[in-house]
């Protein structure tokens, strides 16, 4: 396949990639996105983009995966809420989810007739892997009157046991507006604490009971790091994700989903930004807001970084059984109800 691609086509593709990736300089592999680097991957992005047409496939890419996937072959890029909507609306025969397994499961729940594939089956998530359906059933037995809210970073069987799903973009709004006072929130303990604090600020009286998961990326950021950065960079804006600790959230200038974090940076003027999230988001901002200055601080998600162009190509060309998402139909239907409820209760924007 690769040998059949004409040299001028490869050069045009390398130019396209270079225009997109030129400003990305936070690559954890130490890669510099110059013409040579873009030319080296151009045959592969061309091959993947051709395979997409042949197979009637779309690629959904979370903002944390490598920039050459997002900008080289991604059809939809964004946060978990945006990508779950994209999965629901996708009319393609094949969905390749460049993200992590729970996201691909969500796509399968919402597009059951599509073949949903994941580039690397090992792309777990410390939150999703912290509790299973059985664990939720045990908690429900302890709190039978609670409404069960699951963060989208959870497995299909956890969603099947839950009343409503939320993402980092709608969690405050949805929980605030649920009729129940007692909420059982799984699996993110820190996000649950942030919800508790935010609802208190809004004067909303709810009891939030949480399970004990945390994100291994976001629970690393500390108040001391923020204080040191503020001392060194006057005018700095600290932008964090609700998976961070409540202490970090309390001293941040903005807290929101990765989509909301991007919007905040693009629409505010500050000399420097400290992004307390996975480094991939800084890469996206360097592409889409190259005039902004980011100081160090972001961290890598080892699961998201298991994605690569080669694995995307292989999953698309001839997926191995372990790359294909399959779900028990009863679990899928119950999980779909929980996610559909989220779409009904989400704020309009
Ligand atoms: P969002 O992109 O929905 O904010 O989620 C962040 C995350 O950690 C996904 O795993
Ligand atoms: Fe899970 Fe955290 Fe990685 Fe997101 S960044 S996939 S929450 S481990």
GROMACS .gro file of C-alpha atoms and ligand atoms in nm:
model
  367
    1UNK     CA    1   0.000   0.000   0.000
    2UNK     CA    2   0.261   0.249   0.117
    3UNK     CA    3   0.487   0.183  -0.184
    4UNK     CA    4   0.201   0.274  -0.421
    5UNK     CA    5   0.167   0.629  -0.287
    6UNK     CA    6   0.315   0.887  -0.521
    7UNK     CA    7   0.596   1.108  -0.391
    8UNK     CA    8   0.401   1.431  -0.459
    9UNK     CA    9   0.108   1.298  -0.257
   10UNK     CA   10   0.342   1.226   0.035
   11UNK     CA   11   0.491   1.574   0.009
   12UNK     CA   12   0.147   1.737   0.007
   13UNK     CA   13   0.048   1.530   0.311
   14UNK     CA   14   0.373   1.623   0.491
   15UNK     CA   15   0.293   1.992   0.424
   16UNK     CA   16  -0.058   1.947   0.565
   17UNK     CA   17   0.077   1.776   0.878
   18UNK     CA   18   0.347   2.038   0.925
   19UNK     CA   19   0.093   2.323   0.911
   20UNK     CA   20  -0.103   2.152   1.191
   21UNK     CA   21   0.182   2.030   1.413
   22UNK     CA   22   0.442   2.304   1.370
   23UNK     CA   23   0.387   2.464   1.711
   24UNK     CA   24   0.365   2.144   1.920
   25UNK     CA   25   0.673   2.140   2.141
   26UNK     CA   26   0.557   1.947   2.446
   27UNK     CA   27   0.594   1.605   2.288
   28UNK     CA   28   0.691   1.359   2.565
   29UNK     CA   29   0.891   1.153   2.312
   30UNK     CA   30   1.108   1.459   2.254
   31UNK     CA   31   0.987   1.474   1.894
   32UNK     CA   32   1.031   1.798   1.701
   33UNK     CA   33   0.755   1.845   1.448
   34UNK     CA   34   0.963   1.962   1.153
   35UNK     CA   35   0.916   1.873   0.784
   36UNK     CA   36   1.123   1.553   0.811
   37UNK     CA   37   0.915   1.424   1.103
   38UNK     CA   38   0.593   1.501   0.916
   39UNK     CA   39   0.722   1.340   0.596
   40UNK     CA   40   0.815   1.028   0.793
   41UNK     CA   41   0.455   0.972   0.906
   42UNK     CA   42   0.281   1.097   0.590
   43UNK     CA   43   0.259   0.752   0.421
   44UNK     CA   44   0.091   0.616   0.732
   45UNK     CA   45  -0.164   0.899   0.769
   46UNK     CA   46  -0.243   0.870   0.398
   47UNK     CA   47  -0.291   0.496   0.434
   48UNK     CA   48  -0.519   0.539   0.736
   49UNK     CA   49  -0.724   0.811   0.567
   50UNK     CA   50  -0.772   0.584   0.263
   51UNK     CA   51  -0.866   0.288   0.480
   52UNK     CA   52  -1.130   0.504   0.650
   53UNK     CA   53  -1.302   0.560   0.315
   54UNK     CA   54  -1.273   0.196   0.211
   55UNK     CA   55  -1.416   0.068   0.538
   56UNK     CA   56  -1.673   0.346   0.598
   57UNK     CA   57  -1.496   0.428   0.924
   58UNK     CA   58  -1.455   0.732   1.146
   59UNK     CA   59  -1.183   0.800   1.401
   60UNK     CA   60  -1.278   0.959   1.732
   61UNK     CA   61  -0.976   1.101   1.914
   62UNK     CA   62  -0.965   1.225   2.270
   63UNK     CA   63  -0.759   1.541   2.322
   64UNK     CA   64  -0.505   1.345   2.530
   65UNK     CA   65  -0.378   1.119   2.248
   66UNK     CA   66  -0.074   1.206   2.038
   67UNK     CA   67  -0.119   1.513   1.813
   68UNK     CA   68  -0.037   1.323   1.493
   69UNK     CA   69  -0.343   1.104   1.558
   70UNK     CA   70  -0.570   1.398   1.641
   71UNK     CA   71  -0.463   1.619   1.351
   72UNK     CA   72  -0.338   1.352   1.110
   73UNK     CA   73  -0.632   1.112   1.101
   74UNK     CA   74  -0.895   1.214   1.360
   75UNK     CA   75  -1.246   1.296   1.233
   76UNK     CA   76  -1.383   1.406   1.570
   77UNK     CA   77  -1.160   1.541   1.848
   78UNK     CA   78  -1.258   1.663   2.188
   79UNK     CA   79  -1.365   1.582   2.541
   80UNK     CA   80  -1.567   1.286   2.664
   81UNK     CA   81  -1.903   1.458   2.625
   82UNK     CA   82  -1.838   1.573   2.270
   83UNK     CA   83  -1.705   1.233   2.169
   84UNK     CA   84  -2.000   1.046   2.323
   85UNK     CA   85  -2.235   1.265   2.118
   86UNK     CA   86  -2.022   1.201   1.809
   87UNK     CA   87  -2.043   0.825   1.876
   88UNK     CA   88  -2.421   0.846   1.912
   89UNK     CA   89  -2.457   1.036   1.586
   90UNK     CA   90  -2.197   0.841   1.387
   91UNK     CA   91  -2.348   0.663   1.089
   92UNK     CA   92  -2.023   0.484   1.002
   93UNK     CA   93  -1.985   0.107   0.987
   94UNK     CA   94  -1.664   0.123   1.188
   95UNK     CA   95  -1.565   0.350   1.477
   96UNK     CA   96  -1.200   0.358   1.580
   97UNK     CA   97  -1.172   0.511   1.926
   98UNK     CA   98  -0.830   0.662   1.988
   99UNK     CA   99  -0.868   0.711   2.360
  100UNK     CA  100  -0.916   0.447   2.628
  101UNK     CA  101  -1.131   0.136   2.654
  102UNK     CA  102  -1.418   0.287   2.857
  103UNK     CA  103  -1.461   0.548   2.582
  104UNK     CA  104  -1.477   0.280   2.312
  105UNK     CA  105  -1.731   0.092   2.525
  106UNK     CA  106  -1.938   0.410   2.545
  107UNK     CA  107  -1.927   0.436   2.166
  108UNK     CA  108  -2.044   0.073   2.137
  109UNK     CA  109  -2.325   0.135   2.386
  110UNK     CA  110  -2.449   0.427   2.176
  111UNK     CA  111  -2.378   0.284   1.829
  112UNK     CA  112  -2.444  -0.090   1.874
  113UNK     CA  113  -2.459  -0.166   1.503
  114UNK     CA  114  -2.112  -0.025   1.437
  115UNK     CA  115  -1.796  -0.228   1.476
  116UNK     CA  116  -1.611  -0.036   1.747
  117UNK     CA  117  -1.239  -0.093   1.775
  118UNK     CA  118  -0.975   0.027   2.018
  119UNK     CA  119  -0.609   0.052   1.909
  120UNK     CA  120  -0.473  -0.096   2.234
  121UNK     CA  121  -0.681  -0.315   2.464
  122UNK     CA  122  -0.446  -0.229   2.751
  123UNK     CA  123  -0.562   0.134   2.748
  124UNK     CA  124  -0.742   0.124   3.080
  125UNK     CA  125  -0.809   0.408   3.321
  126UNK     CA  126  -0.736   0.420   3.694
  127UNK     CA  127  -1.088   0.555   3.753
  128UNK     CA  128  -1.277   0.307   3.535
  129UNK     CA  129  -1.072   0.020   3.674
  130UNK     CA  130  -1.142   0.115   4.039
  131UNK     CA  131  -1.493  -0.034   4.063
  132UNK     CA  132  -1.707  -0.285   3.874
  133UNK     CA  133  -2.081  -0.350   3.859
  134UNK     CA  134  -2.062  -0.579   4.160
  135UNK     CA  135  -1.896  -0.302   4.364
  136UNK     CA  136  -2.175  -0.062   4.270
  137UNK     CA  137  -2.442  -0.319   4.365
  138UNK     CA  138  -2.278  -0.352   4.710
  139UNK     CA  139  -2.284   0.027   4.759
  140UNK     CA  140  -2.645   0.043   4.642
  141UNK     CA  141  -2.736  -0.212   4.908
  142UNK     CA  142  -2.581   0.020   5.171
  143UNK     CA  143  -2.759   0.331   5.036
  144UNK     CA  144  -3.084   0.205   4.880
  145UNK     CA  145  -3.247   0.551   4.869
  146UNK     CA  146  -2.958   0.718   4.680
  147UNK     CA  147  -2.968   0.817   4.314
  148UNK     CA  148  -2.665   0.654   4.152
  149UNK     CA  149  -2.459   0.888   3.934
  150UNK     CA  150  -2.161   0.750   3.744
  151UNK     CA  151  -1.885   0.954   3.587
  152UNK     CA  152  -1.841   0.854   3.222
  153UNK     CA  153  -1.494   0.721   3.318
  154UNK     CA  154  -1.651   0.391   3.419
  155UNK     CA  155  -1.708   0.049   3.266
  156UNK     CA  156  -2.028  -0.051   3.086
  157UNK     CA  157  -2.141  -0.269   3.380
  158UNK     CA  158  -2.102   0.028   3.620
  159UNK     CA  159  -2.312   0.241   3.383
  160UNK     CA  160  -2.571  -0.038   3.367
  161UNK     CA  161  -2.605  -0.018   3.748
  162UNK     CA  162  -2.636   0.362   3.752
  163UNK     CA  163  -2.933   0.598   3.714
  164UNK     CA  164  -2.750   0.868   3.522
  165UNK     CA  165  -2.408   0.924   3.370
  166UNK     CA  166  -2.219   1.255   3.383
  167UNK     CA  167  -1.904   1.398   3.228
  168UNK     CA  168  -1.665   1.658   3.365
  169UNK     CA  169  -1.856   1.913   3.154
  170UNK     CA  170  -2.203   1.859   3.301
  171UNK     CA  171  -2.146   1.698   3.642
  172UNK     CA  172  -2.231   2.005   3.853
  173UNK     CA  173  -2.540   2.096   3.650
  174UNK     CA  174  -2.684   1.744   3.642
  175UNK     CA  175  -2.632   1.663   4.010
  176UNK     CA  176  -2.759   2.005   4.118
  177UNK     CA  177  -3.083   1.946   3.927
  178UNK     CA  178  -3.151   1.586   4.031
  179UNK     CA  179  -3.455   1.562   4.263
  180UNK     CA  180  -3.279   1.327   4.510
  181UNK     CA  181  -3.092   1.473   4.807
  182UNK     CA  182  -2.870   1.168   4.854
  183UNK     CA  183  -2.635   1.092   4.565
  184UNK     CA  184  -2.408   0.791   4.530
  185UNK     CA  185  -2.130   0.910   4.299
  186UNK     CA  186  -1.885   0.663   4.139
  187UNK     CA  187  -1.597   0.616   4.073
  188UNK     CA  188  -1.410   0.948   4.132
  189UNK     CA  189  -1.369   1.042   4.497
  190UNK     CA  190  -1.197   1.373   4.417
  191UNK     CA  191  -1.457   1.481   4.164
  192UNK     CA  192  -1.722   1.386   4.421
  193UNK     CA  193  -1.553   1.617   4.674
  194UNK     CA  194  -1.539   1.894   4.413
  195UNK     CA  195  -1.911   1.848   4.348
  196UNK     CA  196  -1.978   1.868   4.721
  197UNK     CA  197  -1.780   2.196   4.745
  198UNK     CA  198  -1.936   2.348   4.434
  199UNK     CA  199  -2.292   2.265   4.542
  200UNK     CA  200  -2.224   2.416   4.885
  201UNK     CA  201  -2.106   2.734   4.709
  202UNK     CA  202  -2.428   2.733   4.506
  203UNK     CA  203  -2.634   2.688   4.825
  204UNK     CA  204  -2.760   2.343   4.719
  205UNK     CA  205  -2.815   2.090   4.996
  206UNK     CA  206  -2.713   1.740   4.882
  207UNK     CA  207  -2.533   1.449   5.041
  208UNK     CA  208  -2.265   1.311   4.807
  209UNK     CA  209  -2.137   0.963   4.887
  210UNK     CA  210  -1.839   0.850   4.679
  211UNK     CA  211  -1.642   0.537   4.605
  212UNK     CA  212  -1.263   0.553   4.623
  213UNK     CA  213  -1.122   0.593   4.271
  214UNK     CA  214  -0.886   0.868   4.158
  215UNK     CA  215  -0.724   0.961   3.829
  216UNK     CA  216  -0.353   0.882   3.844
  217UNK     CA  217  -0.276   1.193   3.639
  218UNK     CA  218  -0.493   1.454   3.808
  219UNK     CA  219  -0.442   1.346   4.169
  220UNK     CA  220  -0.070   1.431   4.133
  221UNK     CA  221  -0.098   1.810   4.114
  222UNK     CA  222  -0.030   1.999   4.435
  223UNK     CA  223  -0.104   2.337   4.586
  224UNK     CA  224   0.271   2.380   4.648
  225UNK     CA  225   0.342   2.344   4.272
  226UNK     CA  226   0.081   2.610   4.200
  227UNK     CA  227   0.225   2.850   4.459
  228UNK     CA  228   0.576   2.804   4.318
  229UNK     CA  229   0.452   2.865   3.962
  230UNK     CA  230   0.258   3.177   4.063
  231UNK     CA  231   0.569   3.318   4.235
  232UNK     CA  232   0.778   3.263   3.923
  233UNK     CA  233   0.524   3.376   3.663
  234UNK     CA  234   0.324   3.685   3.766
  235UNK     CA  235  -0.016   3.703   3.597
  236UNK     CA  236  -0.025   3.324   3.555
  237UNK     CA  237  -0.367   3.161   3.509
  238UNK     CA  238  -0.403   2.816   3.665
  239UNK     CA  239  -0.649   2.598   3.475
  240UNK     CA  240  -0.749   2.266   3.626
  241UNK     CA  241  -0.979   1.968   3.575
  242UNK     CA  242  -1.243   1.852   3.828
  243UNK     CA  243  -1.050   1.523   3.866
  244UNK     CA  244  -0.787   1.728   4.059
  245UNK     CA  245  -0.798   1.749   4.437
  246UNK     CA  246  -1.040   2.000   4.597
  247UNK     CA  247  -0.736   2.185   4.738
  248UNK     CA  248  -0.598   2.233   4.386
  249UNK     CA  249  -0.941   2.326   4.249
  250UNK     CA  250  -0.982   2.587   4.526
  251UNK     CA  251  -0.667   2.777   4.423
  252UNK     CA  252  -0.720   2.748   4.046
  253UNK     CA  253  -0.846   3.034   3.829
  254UNK     CA  254  -1.068   2.799   3.631
  255UNK     CA  255  -1.191   2.441   3.675
  256UNK     CA  256  -1.364   2.253   3.394
  257UNK     CA  257  -1.367   1.971   3.142
  258UNK     CA  258  -1.086   1.955   2.888
  259UNK     CA  259  -1.320   2.117   2.635
  260UNK     CA  260  -1.403   2.399   2.878
  261UNK     CA  261  -1.032   2.438   2.969
  262UNK     CA  262  -0.950   2.491   2.600
  263UNK     CA  263  -1.229   2.744   2.563
  264UNK     CA  264  -1.111   2.931   2.874
  265UNK     CA  265  -0.753   2.960   2.743
  266UNK     CA  266  -0.867   3.068   2.397
  267UNK     CA  267  -1.097   3.338   2.534
  268UNK     CA  268  -0.884   3.489   2.813
  269UNK     CA  269  -0.576   3.704   2.794
  270UNK     CA  270  -0.295   3.606   3.030
  271UNK     CA  271   0.084   3.607   2.993
  272UNK     CA  272   0.114   3.241   3.100
  273UNK     CA  273  -0.107   2.938   3.162
  274UNK     CA  274  -0.047   2.636   3.385
  275UNK     CA  275  -0.262   2.347   3.262
  276UNK     CA  276  -0.330   2.095   3.538
  277UNK     CA  277  -0.428   1.806   3.319
  278UNK     CA  278  -0.281   1.556   3.074
  279UNK     CA  279  -0.010   1.702   2.844
  280UNK     CA  280  -0.204   1.618   2.527
  281UNK     CA  281  -0.431   1.914   2.597
  282UNK     CA  282  -0.134   2.151   2.590
  283UNK     CA  283  -0.041   2.001   2.251
  284UNK     CA  284  -0.391   2.076   2.123
  285UNK     CA  285  -0.371   2.433   2.248
  286UNK     CA  286  -0.029   2.481   2.090
  287UNK     CA  287  -0.193   2.387   1.759
  288UNK     CA  288  -0.512   2.589   1.804
  289UNK     CA  289  -0.388   2.884   2.010
  290UNK     CA  290  -0.015   2.906   1.919
  291UNK     CA  291   0.014   3.261   2.056
  292UNK     CA  292  -0.045   3.143   2.417
  293UNK     CA  293   0.239   3.059   2.659
  294UNK     CA  294   0.224   2.743   2.866
  295UNK     CA  295   0.453   2.669   3.154
  296UNK     CA  296   0.539   2.313   3.264
  297UNK     CA  297   0.311   2.115   3.488
  298UNK     CA  298   0.104   1.884   3.274
  299UNK     CA  299   0.149   1.507   3.310
  300UNK     CA  300   0.115   1.200   3.092
  301UNK     CA  301  -0.160   0.941   3.105
  302UNK     CA  302   0.016   0.610   3.034
  303UNK     CA  303  -0.307   0.462   2.899
  304UNK     CA  304  -0.381   0.737   2.649
  305UNK     CA  305  -0.020   0.721   2.534
  306UNK     CA  306  -0.062   0.355   2.431
  307UNK     CA  307  -0.233   0.482   2.115
  308UNK     CA  308  -0.020   0.517   1.802
  309UNK     CA  309  -0.075   0.566   1.430
  310UNK     CA  310   0.047   0.211   1.366
  311UNK     CA  311  -0.204   0.063   1.610
  312UNK     CA  312  -0.483   0.278   1.464
  313UNK     CA  313  -0.393   0.150   1.115
  314UNK     CA  314  -0.386  -0.214   1.230
  315UNK     CA  315  -0.718  -0.185   1.418
  316UNK     CA  316  -0.875  -0.037   1.107
  317UNK     CA  317  -0.719  -0.268   0.851
  318UNK     CA  318  -0.776  -0.599   1.019
  319UNK     CA  319  -0.870  -0.577   1.387
  320UNK     CA  320  -0.765  -0.854   1.619
  321UNK     CA  321  -1.044  -0.995   1.841
  322UNK     CA  322  -0.898  -0.813   2.144
  323UNK     CA  323  -0.933  -0.480   1.960
  324UNK     CA  324  -1.306  -0.527   1.894
  325UNK     CA  325  -1.546  -0.410   2.166
  326UNK     CA  326  -1.825  -0.654   2.248
  327UNK     CA  327  -2.085  -0.610   2.522
  328UNK     CA  328  -2.354  -0.822   2.675
  329UNK     CA  329  -2.679  -0.688   2.522
  330UNK     CA  330  -2.863  -0.653   2.854
  331UNK     CA  331  -2.569  -0.458   3.003
  332UNK     CA  332  -2.551  -0.246   2.688
  333UNK     CA  333  -2.922  -0.156   2.694
  334UNK     CA  334  -2.918  -0.060   3.063
  335UNK     CA  335  -2.594   0.139   3.018
  336UNK     CA  336  -2.750   0.316   2.716
  337UNK     CA  337  -3.044   0.425   2.932
  338UNK     CA  338  -2.802   0.580   3.185
  339UNK     CA  339  -2.615   0.772   2.911
  340UNK     CA  340  -2.935   0.881   2.732
  341UNK     CA  341  -3.053   1.024   3.064
  342UNK     CA  342  -2.733   1.233   3.067
  343UNK     CA  343  -2.814   1.372   2.720
  344UNK     CA  344  -3.165   1.465   2.843
  345UNK     CA  345  -3.036   1.640   3.157
  346UNK     CA  346  -2.729   1.815   3.009
  347UNK     CA  347  -2.729   2.193   2.981
  348UNK     CA  348  -2.806   2.322   2.630
  349UNK     CA  349  -2.448   2.444   2.568
  350LIG     P1  350  -1.279   1.519   2.969
  350LIG     O1  351  -1.204   1.527   2.841
  350LIG     O2  352  -1.419   1.477   2.945
  350LIG     O3  353  -1.271   1.645   3.047
  350LIG     O4  354  -1.213   1.402   3.056
  350LIG     C1  355  -1.083   1.400   3.094
  350LIG     C2  356  -1.033   1.265   3.116
  350LIG     O5  357  -0.958   1.240   3.204
  350LIG     C3  358  -1.071   1.161   3.023
  350LIG     O6  359  -1.015   1.045   3.061
  351LIG    FE1  360  -0.828   0.776   3.322
  351LIG    FE2  361  -0.692   0.978   3.425
  351LIG    FE3  362  -0.602   0.861   3.205
  351LIG    FE4  363  -0.826   1.012   3.195
  351LIG     S1  364  -0.619   1.083   3.240
  351LIG     S2  365  -0.795   0.808   3.103
  351LIG     S3  366  -0.913   0.970   3.397
  351LIG     S4  367  -0.621   0.765   3.408
   0.00000   0.00000   0.00000
